[in-house]
Short mmCIF file of C-alpha atoms in Angstrom, two decimals:
data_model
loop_
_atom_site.label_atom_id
_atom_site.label_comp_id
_atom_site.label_asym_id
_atom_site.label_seq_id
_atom_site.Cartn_x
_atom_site.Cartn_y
_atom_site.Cartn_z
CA UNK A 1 0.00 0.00 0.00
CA UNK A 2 2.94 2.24 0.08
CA UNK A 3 4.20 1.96 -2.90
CA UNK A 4 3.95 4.61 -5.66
CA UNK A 5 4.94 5.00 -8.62
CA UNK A 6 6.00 7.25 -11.33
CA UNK A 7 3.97 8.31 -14.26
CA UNK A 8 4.33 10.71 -16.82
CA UNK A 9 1.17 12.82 -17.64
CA UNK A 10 0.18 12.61 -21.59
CA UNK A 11 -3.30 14.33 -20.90
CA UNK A 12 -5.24 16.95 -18.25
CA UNK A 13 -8.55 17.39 -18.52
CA UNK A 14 -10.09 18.88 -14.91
CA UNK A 15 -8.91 17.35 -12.09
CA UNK A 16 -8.05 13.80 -14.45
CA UNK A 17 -5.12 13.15 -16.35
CA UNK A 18 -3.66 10.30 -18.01
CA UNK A 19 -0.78 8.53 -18.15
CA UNK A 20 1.00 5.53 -19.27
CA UNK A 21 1.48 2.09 -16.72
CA UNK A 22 2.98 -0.91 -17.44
CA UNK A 23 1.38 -0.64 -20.76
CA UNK A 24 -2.09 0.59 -19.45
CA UNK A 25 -3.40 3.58 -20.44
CA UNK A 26 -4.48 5.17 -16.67
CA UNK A 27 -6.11 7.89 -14.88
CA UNK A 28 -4.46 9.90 -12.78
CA UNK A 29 -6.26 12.42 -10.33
CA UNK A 30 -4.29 15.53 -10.34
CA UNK A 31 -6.18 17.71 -6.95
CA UNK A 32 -2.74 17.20 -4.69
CA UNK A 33 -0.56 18.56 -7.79
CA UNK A 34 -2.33 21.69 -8.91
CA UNK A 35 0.84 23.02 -10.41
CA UNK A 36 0.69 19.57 -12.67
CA UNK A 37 1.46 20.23 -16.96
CA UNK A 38 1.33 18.00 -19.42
CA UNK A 39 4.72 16.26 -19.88
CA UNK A 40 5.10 16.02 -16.24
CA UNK A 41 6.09 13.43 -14.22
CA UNK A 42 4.44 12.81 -11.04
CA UNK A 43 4.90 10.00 -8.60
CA UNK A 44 1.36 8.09 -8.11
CA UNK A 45 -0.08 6.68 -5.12
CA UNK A 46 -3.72 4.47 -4.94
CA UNK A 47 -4.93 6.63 -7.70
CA UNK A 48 -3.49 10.03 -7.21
CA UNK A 49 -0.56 11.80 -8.16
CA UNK A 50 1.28 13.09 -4.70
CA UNK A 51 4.09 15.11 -6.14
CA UNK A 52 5.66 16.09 -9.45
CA UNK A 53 8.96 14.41 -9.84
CA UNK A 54 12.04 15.71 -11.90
CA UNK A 55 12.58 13.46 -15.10
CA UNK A 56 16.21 12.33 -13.70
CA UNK A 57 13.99 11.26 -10.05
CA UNK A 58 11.39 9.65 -12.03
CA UNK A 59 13.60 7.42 -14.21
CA UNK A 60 15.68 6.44 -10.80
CA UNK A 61 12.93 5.17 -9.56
CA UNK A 62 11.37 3.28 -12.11
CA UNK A 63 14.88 1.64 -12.43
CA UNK A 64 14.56 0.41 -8.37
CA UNK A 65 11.00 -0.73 -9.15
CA UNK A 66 11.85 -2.53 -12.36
CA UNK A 67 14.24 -4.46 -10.36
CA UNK A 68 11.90 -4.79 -7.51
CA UNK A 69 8.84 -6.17 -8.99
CA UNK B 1 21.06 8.80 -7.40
CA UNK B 2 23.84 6.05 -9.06
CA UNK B 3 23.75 2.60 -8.68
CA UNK B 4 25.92 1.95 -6.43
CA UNK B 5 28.36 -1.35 -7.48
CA UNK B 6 29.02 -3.62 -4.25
CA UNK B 7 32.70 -2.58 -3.49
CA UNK B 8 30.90 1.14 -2.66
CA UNK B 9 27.83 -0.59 -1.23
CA UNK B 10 30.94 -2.77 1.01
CA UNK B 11 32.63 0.74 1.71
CA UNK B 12 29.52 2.57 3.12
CA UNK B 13 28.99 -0.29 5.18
CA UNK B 14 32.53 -0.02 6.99
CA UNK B 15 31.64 3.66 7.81
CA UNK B 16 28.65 2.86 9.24
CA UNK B 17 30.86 0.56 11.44
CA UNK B 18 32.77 2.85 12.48
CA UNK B 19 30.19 4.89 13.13
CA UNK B 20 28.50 3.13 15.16
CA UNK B 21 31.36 2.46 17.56
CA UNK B 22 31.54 6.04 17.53
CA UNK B 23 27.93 7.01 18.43
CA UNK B 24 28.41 3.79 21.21
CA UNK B 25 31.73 5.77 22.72
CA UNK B 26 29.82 9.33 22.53
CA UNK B 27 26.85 7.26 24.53
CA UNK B 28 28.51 5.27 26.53
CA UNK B 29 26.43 2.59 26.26
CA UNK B 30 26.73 -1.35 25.26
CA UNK B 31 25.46 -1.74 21.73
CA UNK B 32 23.92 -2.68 19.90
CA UNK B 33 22.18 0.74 18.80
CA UNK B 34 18.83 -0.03 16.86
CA UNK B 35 17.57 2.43 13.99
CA UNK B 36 13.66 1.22 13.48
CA UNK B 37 12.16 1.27 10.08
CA UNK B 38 8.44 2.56 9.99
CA UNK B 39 7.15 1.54 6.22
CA UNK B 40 7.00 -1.60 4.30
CA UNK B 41 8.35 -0.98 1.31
CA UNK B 42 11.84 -0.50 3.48
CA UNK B 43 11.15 -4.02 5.47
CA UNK B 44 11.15 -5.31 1.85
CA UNK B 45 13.57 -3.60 0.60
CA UNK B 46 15.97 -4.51 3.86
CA UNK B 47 14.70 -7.94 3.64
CA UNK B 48 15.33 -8.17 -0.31
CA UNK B 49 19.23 -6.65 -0.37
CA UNK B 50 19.67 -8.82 2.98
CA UNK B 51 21.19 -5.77 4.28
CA UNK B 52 21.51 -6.70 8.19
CA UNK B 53 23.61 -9.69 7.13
CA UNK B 54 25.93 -7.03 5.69
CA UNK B 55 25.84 -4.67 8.89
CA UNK B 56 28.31 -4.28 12.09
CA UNK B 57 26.87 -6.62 14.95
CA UNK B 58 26.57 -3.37 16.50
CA UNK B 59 23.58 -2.14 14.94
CA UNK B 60 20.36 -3.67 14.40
CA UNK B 61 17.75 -2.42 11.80
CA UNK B 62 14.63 -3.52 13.40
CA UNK B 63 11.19 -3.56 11.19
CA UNK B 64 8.09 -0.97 13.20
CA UNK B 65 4.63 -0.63 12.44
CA UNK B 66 5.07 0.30 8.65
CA UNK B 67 2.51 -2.19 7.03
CA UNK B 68 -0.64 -0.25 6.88
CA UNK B 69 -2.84 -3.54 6.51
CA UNK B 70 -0.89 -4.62 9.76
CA UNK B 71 -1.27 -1.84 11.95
CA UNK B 72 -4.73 -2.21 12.04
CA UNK B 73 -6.66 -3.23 14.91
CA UNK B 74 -8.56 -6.79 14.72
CA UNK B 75 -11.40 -5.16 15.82
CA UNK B 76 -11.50 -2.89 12.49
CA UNK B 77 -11.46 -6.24 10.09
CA UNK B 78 -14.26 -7.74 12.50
CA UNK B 79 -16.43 -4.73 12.06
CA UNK B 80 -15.51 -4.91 8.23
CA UNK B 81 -16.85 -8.44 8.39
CA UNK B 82 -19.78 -7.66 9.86
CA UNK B 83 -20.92 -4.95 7.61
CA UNK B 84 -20.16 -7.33 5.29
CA UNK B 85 -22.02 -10.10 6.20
CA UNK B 86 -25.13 -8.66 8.86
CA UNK B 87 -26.09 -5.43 7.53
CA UNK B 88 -29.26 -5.86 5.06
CA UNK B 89 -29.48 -5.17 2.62
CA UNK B 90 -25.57 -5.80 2.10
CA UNK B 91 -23.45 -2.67 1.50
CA UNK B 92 -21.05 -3.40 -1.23
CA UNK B 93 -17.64 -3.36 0.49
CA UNK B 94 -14.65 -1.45 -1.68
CA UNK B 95 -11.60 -1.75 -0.58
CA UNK B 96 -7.90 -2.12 -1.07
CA UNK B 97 -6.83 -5.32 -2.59
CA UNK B 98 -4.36 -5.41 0.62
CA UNK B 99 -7.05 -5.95 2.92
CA UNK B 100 -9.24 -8.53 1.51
CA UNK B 101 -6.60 -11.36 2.49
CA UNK B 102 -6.62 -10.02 6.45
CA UNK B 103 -7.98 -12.58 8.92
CA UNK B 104 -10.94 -11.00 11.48
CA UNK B 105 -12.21 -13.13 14.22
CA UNK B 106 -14.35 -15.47 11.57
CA UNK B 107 -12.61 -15.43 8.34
CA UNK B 108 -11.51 -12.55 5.41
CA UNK B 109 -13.16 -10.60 3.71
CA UNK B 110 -11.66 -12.71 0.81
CA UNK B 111 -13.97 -15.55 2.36
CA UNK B 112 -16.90 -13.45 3.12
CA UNK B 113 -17.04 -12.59 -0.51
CA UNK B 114 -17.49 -16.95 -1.27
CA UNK B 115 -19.84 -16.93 1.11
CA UNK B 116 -22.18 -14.10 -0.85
CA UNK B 117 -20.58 -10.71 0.76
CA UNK B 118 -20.28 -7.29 -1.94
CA UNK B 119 -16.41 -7.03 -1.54
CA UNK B 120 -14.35 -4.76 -4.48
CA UNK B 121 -11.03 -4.32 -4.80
CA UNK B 122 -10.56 -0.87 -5.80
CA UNK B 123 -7.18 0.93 -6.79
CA UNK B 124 -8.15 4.65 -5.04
CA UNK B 125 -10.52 5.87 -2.77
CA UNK B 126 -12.23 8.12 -6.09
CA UNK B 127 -13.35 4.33 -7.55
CA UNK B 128 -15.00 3.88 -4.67
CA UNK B 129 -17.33 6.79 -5.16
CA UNK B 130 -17.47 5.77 -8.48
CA UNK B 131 -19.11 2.82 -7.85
CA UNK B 132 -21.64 4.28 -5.35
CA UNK B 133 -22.61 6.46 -8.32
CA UNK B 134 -23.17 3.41 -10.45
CA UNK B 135 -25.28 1.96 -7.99
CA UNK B 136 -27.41 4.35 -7.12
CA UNK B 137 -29.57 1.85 -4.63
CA UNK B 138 -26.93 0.31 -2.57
CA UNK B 139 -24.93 1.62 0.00
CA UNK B 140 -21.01 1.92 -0.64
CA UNK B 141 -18.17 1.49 1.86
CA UNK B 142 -14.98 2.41 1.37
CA UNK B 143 -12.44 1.00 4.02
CA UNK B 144 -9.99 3.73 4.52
CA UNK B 145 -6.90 2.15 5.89
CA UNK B 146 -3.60 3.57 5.65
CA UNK B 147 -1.04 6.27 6.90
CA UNK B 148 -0.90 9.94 5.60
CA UNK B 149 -0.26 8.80 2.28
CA UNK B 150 -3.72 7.24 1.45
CA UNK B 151 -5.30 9.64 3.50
CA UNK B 152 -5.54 12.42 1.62
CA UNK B 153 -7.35 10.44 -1.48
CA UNK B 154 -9.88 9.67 1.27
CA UNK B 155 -10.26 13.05 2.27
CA UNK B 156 -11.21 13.78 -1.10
CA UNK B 157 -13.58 11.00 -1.95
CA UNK B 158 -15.29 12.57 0.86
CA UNK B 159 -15.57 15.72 -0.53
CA UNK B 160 -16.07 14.55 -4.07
CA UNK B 161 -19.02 12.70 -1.95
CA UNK B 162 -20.26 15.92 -0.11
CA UNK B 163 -20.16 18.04 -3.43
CA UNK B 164 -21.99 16.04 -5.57
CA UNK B 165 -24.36 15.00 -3.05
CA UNK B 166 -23.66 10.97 -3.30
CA UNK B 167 -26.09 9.75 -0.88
CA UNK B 168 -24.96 5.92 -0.77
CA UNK B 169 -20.95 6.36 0.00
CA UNK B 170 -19.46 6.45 3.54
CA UNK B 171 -16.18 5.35 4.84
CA UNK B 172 -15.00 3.27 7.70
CA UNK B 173 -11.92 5.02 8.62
CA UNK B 174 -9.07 3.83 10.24
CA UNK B 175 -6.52 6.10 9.05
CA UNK B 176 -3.17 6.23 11.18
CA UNK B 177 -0.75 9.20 11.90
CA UNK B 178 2.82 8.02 12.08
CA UNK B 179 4.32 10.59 14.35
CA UNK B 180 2.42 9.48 17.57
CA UNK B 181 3.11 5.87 16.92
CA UNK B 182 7.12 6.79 16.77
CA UNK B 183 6.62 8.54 19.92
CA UNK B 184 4.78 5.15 21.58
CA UNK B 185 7.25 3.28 19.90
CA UNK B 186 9.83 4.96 22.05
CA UNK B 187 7.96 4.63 25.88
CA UNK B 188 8.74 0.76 24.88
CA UNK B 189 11.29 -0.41 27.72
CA UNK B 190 12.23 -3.43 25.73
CA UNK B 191 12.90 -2.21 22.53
CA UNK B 192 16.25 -0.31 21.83
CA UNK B 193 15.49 2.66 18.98
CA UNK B 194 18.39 5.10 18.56
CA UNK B 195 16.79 6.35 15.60
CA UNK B 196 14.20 6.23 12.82
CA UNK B 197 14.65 5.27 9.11
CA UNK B 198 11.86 7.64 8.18
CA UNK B 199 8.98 6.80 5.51
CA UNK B 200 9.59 8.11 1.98
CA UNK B 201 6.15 7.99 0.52
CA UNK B 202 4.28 9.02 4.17
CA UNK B 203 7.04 12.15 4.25
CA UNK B 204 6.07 13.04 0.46
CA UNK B 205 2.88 14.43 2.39
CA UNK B 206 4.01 15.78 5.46
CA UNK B 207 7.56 16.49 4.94
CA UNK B 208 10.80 15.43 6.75
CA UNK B 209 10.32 18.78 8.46
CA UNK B 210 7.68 16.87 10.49
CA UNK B 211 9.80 14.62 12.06
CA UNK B 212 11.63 17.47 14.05
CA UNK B 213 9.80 17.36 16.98
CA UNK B 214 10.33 13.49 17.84
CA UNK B 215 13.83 14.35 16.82
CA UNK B 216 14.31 17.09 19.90
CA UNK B 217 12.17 15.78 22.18
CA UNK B 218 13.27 12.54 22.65
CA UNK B 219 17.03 12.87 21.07
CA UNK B 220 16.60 10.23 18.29
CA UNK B 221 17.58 11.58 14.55
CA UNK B 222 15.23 10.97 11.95
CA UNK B 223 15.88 10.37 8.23
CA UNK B 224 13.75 9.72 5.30
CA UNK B 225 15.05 7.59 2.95
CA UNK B 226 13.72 6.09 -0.54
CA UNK B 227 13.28 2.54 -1.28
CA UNK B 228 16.66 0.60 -2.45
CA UNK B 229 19.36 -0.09 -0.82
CA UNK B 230 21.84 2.42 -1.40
CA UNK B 231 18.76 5.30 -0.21
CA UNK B 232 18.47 3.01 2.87
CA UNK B 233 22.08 2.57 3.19
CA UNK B 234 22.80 6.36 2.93
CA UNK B 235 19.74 7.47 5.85
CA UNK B 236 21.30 5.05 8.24
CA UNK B 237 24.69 6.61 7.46
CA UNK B 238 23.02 10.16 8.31
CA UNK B 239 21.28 8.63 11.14
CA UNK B 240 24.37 7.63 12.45
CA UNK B 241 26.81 10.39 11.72
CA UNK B 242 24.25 12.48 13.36
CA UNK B 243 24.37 10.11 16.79
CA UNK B 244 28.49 10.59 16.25
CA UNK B 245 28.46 13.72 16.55
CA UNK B 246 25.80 14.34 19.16
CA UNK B 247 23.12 15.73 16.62
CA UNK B 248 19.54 14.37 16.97
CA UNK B 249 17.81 16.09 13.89
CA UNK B 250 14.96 15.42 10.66
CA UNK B 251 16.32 15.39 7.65
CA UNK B 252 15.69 13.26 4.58
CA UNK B 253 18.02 11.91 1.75
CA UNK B 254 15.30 10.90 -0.54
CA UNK B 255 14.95 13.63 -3.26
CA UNK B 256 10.92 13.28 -3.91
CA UNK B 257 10.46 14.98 -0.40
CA UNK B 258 10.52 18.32 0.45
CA UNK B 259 10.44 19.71 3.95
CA UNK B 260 7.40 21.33 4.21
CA UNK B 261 5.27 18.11 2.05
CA UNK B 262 2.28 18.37 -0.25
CA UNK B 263 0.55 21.52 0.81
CA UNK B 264 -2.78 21.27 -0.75
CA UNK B 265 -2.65 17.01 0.78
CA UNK B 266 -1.69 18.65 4.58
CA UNK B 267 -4.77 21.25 3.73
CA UNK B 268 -7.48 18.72 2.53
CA UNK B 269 -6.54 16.14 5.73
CA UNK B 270 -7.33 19.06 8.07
CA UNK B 271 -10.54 20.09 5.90
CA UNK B 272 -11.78 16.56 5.78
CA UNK B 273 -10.45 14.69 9.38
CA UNK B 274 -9.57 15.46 12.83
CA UNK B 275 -7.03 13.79 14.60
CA UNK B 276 -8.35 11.22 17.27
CA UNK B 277 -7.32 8.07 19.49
CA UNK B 278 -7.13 5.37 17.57
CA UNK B 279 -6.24 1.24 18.45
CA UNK B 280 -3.21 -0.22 16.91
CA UNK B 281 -2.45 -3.68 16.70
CA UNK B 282 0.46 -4.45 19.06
CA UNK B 283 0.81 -1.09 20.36
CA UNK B 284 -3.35 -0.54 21.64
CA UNK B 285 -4.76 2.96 21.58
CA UNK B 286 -2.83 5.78 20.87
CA UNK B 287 -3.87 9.41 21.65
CA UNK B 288 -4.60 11.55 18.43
CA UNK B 289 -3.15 8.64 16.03
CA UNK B 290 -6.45 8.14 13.78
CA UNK B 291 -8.23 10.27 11.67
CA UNK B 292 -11.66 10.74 12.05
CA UNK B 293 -14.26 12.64 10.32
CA UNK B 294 -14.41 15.93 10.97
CA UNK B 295 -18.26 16.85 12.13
CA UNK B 296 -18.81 18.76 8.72
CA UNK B 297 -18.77 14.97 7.12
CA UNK B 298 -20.26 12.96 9.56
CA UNK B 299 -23.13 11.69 7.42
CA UNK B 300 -20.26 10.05 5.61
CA UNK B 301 -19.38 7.77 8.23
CA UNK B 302 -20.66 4.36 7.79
CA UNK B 303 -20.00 3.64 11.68
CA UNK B 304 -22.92 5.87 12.29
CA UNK B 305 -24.65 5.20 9.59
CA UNK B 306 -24.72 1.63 9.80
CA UNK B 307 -25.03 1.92 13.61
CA UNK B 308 -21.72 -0.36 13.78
CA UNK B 309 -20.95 -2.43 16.92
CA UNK B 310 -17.61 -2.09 18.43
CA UNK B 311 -15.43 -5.57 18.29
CA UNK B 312 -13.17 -6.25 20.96
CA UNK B 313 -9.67 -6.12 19.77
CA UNK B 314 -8.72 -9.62 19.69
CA UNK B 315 -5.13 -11.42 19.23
CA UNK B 316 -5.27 -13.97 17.05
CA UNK B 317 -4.47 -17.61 18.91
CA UNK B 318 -0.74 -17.84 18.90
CA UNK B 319 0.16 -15.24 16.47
CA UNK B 320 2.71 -12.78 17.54
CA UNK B 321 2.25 -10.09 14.89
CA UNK B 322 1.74 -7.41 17.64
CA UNK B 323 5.23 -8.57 18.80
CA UNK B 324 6.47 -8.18 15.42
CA UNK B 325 5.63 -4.86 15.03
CA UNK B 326 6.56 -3.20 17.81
CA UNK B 327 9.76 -4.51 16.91
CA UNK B 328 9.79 -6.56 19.97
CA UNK B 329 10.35 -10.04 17.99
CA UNK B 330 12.18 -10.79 15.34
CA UNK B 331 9.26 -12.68 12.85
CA UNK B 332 10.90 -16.32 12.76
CA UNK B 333 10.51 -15.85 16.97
CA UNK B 334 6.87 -16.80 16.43
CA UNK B 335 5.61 -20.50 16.64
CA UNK B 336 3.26 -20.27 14.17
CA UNK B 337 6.14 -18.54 11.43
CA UNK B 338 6.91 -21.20 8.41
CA UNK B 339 4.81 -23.64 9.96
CA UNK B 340 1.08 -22.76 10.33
CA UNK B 341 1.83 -19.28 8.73
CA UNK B 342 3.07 -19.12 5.21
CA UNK B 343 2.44 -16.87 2.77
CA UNK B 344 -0.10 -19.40 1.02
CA UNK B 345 -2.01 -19.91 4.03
CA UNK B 346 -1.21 -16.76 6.21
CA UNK B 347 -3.04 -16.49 10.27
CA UNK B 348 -1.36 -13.27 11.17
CA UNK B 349 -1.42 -9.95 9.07
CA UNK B 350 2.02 -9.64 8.82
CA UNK B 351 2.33 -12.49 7.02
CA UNK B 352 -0.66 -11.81 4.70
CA UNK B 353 0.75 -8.24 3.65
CA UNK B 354 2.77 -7.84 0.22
CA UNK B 355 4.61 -5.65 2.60
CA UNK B 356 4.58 -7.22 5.79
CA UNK B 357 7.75 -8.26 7.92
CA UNK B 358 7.08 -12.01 8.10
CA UNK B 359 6.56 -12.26 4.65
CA UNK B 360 9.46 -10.55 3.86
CA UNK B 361 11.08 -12.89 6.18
CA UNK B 362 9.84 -15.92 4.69
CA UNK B 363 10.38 -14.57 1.08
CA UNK B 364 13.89 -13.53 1.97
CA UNK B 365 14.89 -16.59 4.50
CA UNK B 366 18.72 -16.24 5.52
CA UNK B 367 19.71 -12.44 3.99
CA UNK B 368 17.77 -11.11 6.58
CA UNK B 369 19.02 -12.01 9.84
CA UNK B 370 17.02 -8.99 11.91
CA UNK B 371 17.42 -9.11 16.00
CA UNK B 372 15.69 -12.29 17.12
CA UNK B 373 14.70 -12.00 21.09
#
């Protein structure tokens, strides 16, 4: 349940974006990351996007999860 | 952040030797020191690199209540249960997936759902609603279980609830605060914790600022660290080179978190919740370590609305998970671990949980040889 995971934001539309994960087109709720663009990265947790991550941050952490799961 | 190759990995760990025997001199005390973990994607990740094994016998790194789905209270899953199973007509249950494996007093919700109970797995607390909009003629209730992460996706479920007027959605909360649980932690007389290995994904919301006041008030450094091993390699460094010198601060090395947190998540928790006493599993009640509804929201609370019982909180026969995570036994210390409790067919919660320190234990066997009392 801790886990979260980052996810770069293709689309915004309200308070919904989308993103790609593990293949799966997903959406995102953006209302913790108002400052969120498109092109973003923001680390996701049960649904919602908790922070916006720098691209170098995002990609170091999707190397520890690709090793992790 | 690098990877790190395992000559540096081998390197770090000889500092944190001698680091320790430092922090032991400055103390005077007999080692060893403990640093306490308080999230369970670190007891995997310490479980996984089998980084104790490669530690100085004079430090232990001891797994705390980290594991959401462990934390809570046996009482909370029996009341689950029952809402499950007694309330007519039945409520359709969503939860986390995490949960539905958790044994109450007579059986999982897993099991409740053979036997003819409404139980979802849902991936956020927004699907939940969701579904209560779908069906507009049954109740929906969303278990809301989890530390300050998760909390702030129920805090807006609520409101998405409140705004658009969903009359079928409540919650059964049993949202934790971390902070007070570190501070019970530490009135333990039988568990050593020089320090905390702080949560990365819990601090993303509040902040590693957060953590200052454990820090000063009862002298042990905090540090927030991400989730491999050279992130959890590099807080215990700082948590030690901080005891070395004398320093008891918060601080984080994991770059996601900022010190203040997630401003609008700290905003919508106070909106939606106030902070209230709340029963843990192995540590009881705790002053102002839930979150409950604020009065605003009450209609939202299924408690009421269902006119819930309250469960006694009962151990389960033989299983020592309340041990476990106070950090007062090491998981194979239990009778039950590897033998009646396995992954496949858990009894305790710890067990059960992706992230919980017997099954990281069991998955992990020999790398992880944690203090066993």
């Amino acid at each position: 349940m801790c886990l979260a995971v980052p996810t770069k934001i293709e689309t915004i539309e309200g308070n919904r974006g989308t993103g790609v994960l593990a293949g799966n087109r997903i959406t995102i709720l953006l209302d913790l990351v108002p400052e969120v663009k498109v092109d973003d990265w923001v680390l996701m947790h049960a649904g919602f996007a908790i922070t916006v991550l720098t691209p170098e941050d995002a990609k170091a952490t999707l190397d520890i999860l690709s090793e992790m799961l | 952040m690098t990877r790190q190759t395992n000559t540096a990995i081998r390197q770090q760990c000889d500092r944190i030797d001698q680091l320790c025997r430092q922090a032991l001199e400055l103390s005077g005390s007999a080692g060893p020191l403990g640093i306490m973990e308080v999230c369970g994607t670190h007891t995997m990740c310490i479980a996984r690199s089998g980084l104790s094994g490669l530690l100085s016998d004079n430090l232990k790194l001891i797994s705390g209540p980290g594991c959401p789905v462990c934390v809570t209270d046996q009482s909370y899953i029996d009341r689950a249960l029952h809402l499950a199973m007694e309330c007519e007509p039945r409520p359709i249950i969503a939860t986390y997936g995490d949960m539905v494996r958790v044994p109450g007093s007579g059986g999982s919700l897993a099991e409740a759902r053979a036997s003819g109970a409404r139980v979802e797995v849902v991936y956020s607390a927004d699907q939940a609603v969701e579904i209560a909009l779908a069906n507009g003629d049954t109740e929906v209730v969303f278990l809301a279980v989890g530390f300050e992460t998760t909390a702030p996706g129920a805090a807006l479920a609520v409101l998405r609830a409140h705004n658009e007027n969903v009359p079928n959605f409540s919650i059964m909360t049993a949202q934790k605060l971390i902070l007070p649980a570190m501070e019970a932690l530490l009135s333990q007389e039988d568990v050593r914790i020089d320090g905390f290995l702080c949560p990365g994904h819990v601090s993303v919301i509040i902040g590693w600022k957060a953590y200052a006041s454990v820090a000063a008030k009862y002298a042990r450094p905090c540090v927030v660290a991400g989730f491999d091993a050279p992130q959890v390699l590099a807080s215990v460094e700082a948590i030690l080179a901080q005891l070395a010198s004398g320093r008891t601060e918060s601080a984080s090395v994991y770059p996601s978190v900022s010190a203040e947190g997630n401003a609008r998540a700290l905003e919508l928790l106070d909106e939606v919740f106030v902070a209230s006493e709340a029963s843990w599993r192995g540590l009881g009640a705790i002053p102002e370590s839930g979150m409950e509804l604020r009065e605003a929201f009450g209609r939202f609370d299924a408690a009421v609305r269902f006119g819930l019982p309250d469960f006694p909180s009962r151990e389960i026969p033989g299983c020592r998970c309340g041990d476990v995570i106070c950090g007062r036994l090491h998981p194979t210390g239990c009778g039950l671990f590897g033998s009646r409790c396995t992954p496949r067919r858990a009894v305790g919660p710890c067990m059960v949980s992706s992230e919980g320190a017997c099954a990281a234990a069991y998955k992990y066997g020999p790398h992880d040889r944690g203090p066993r009392q």
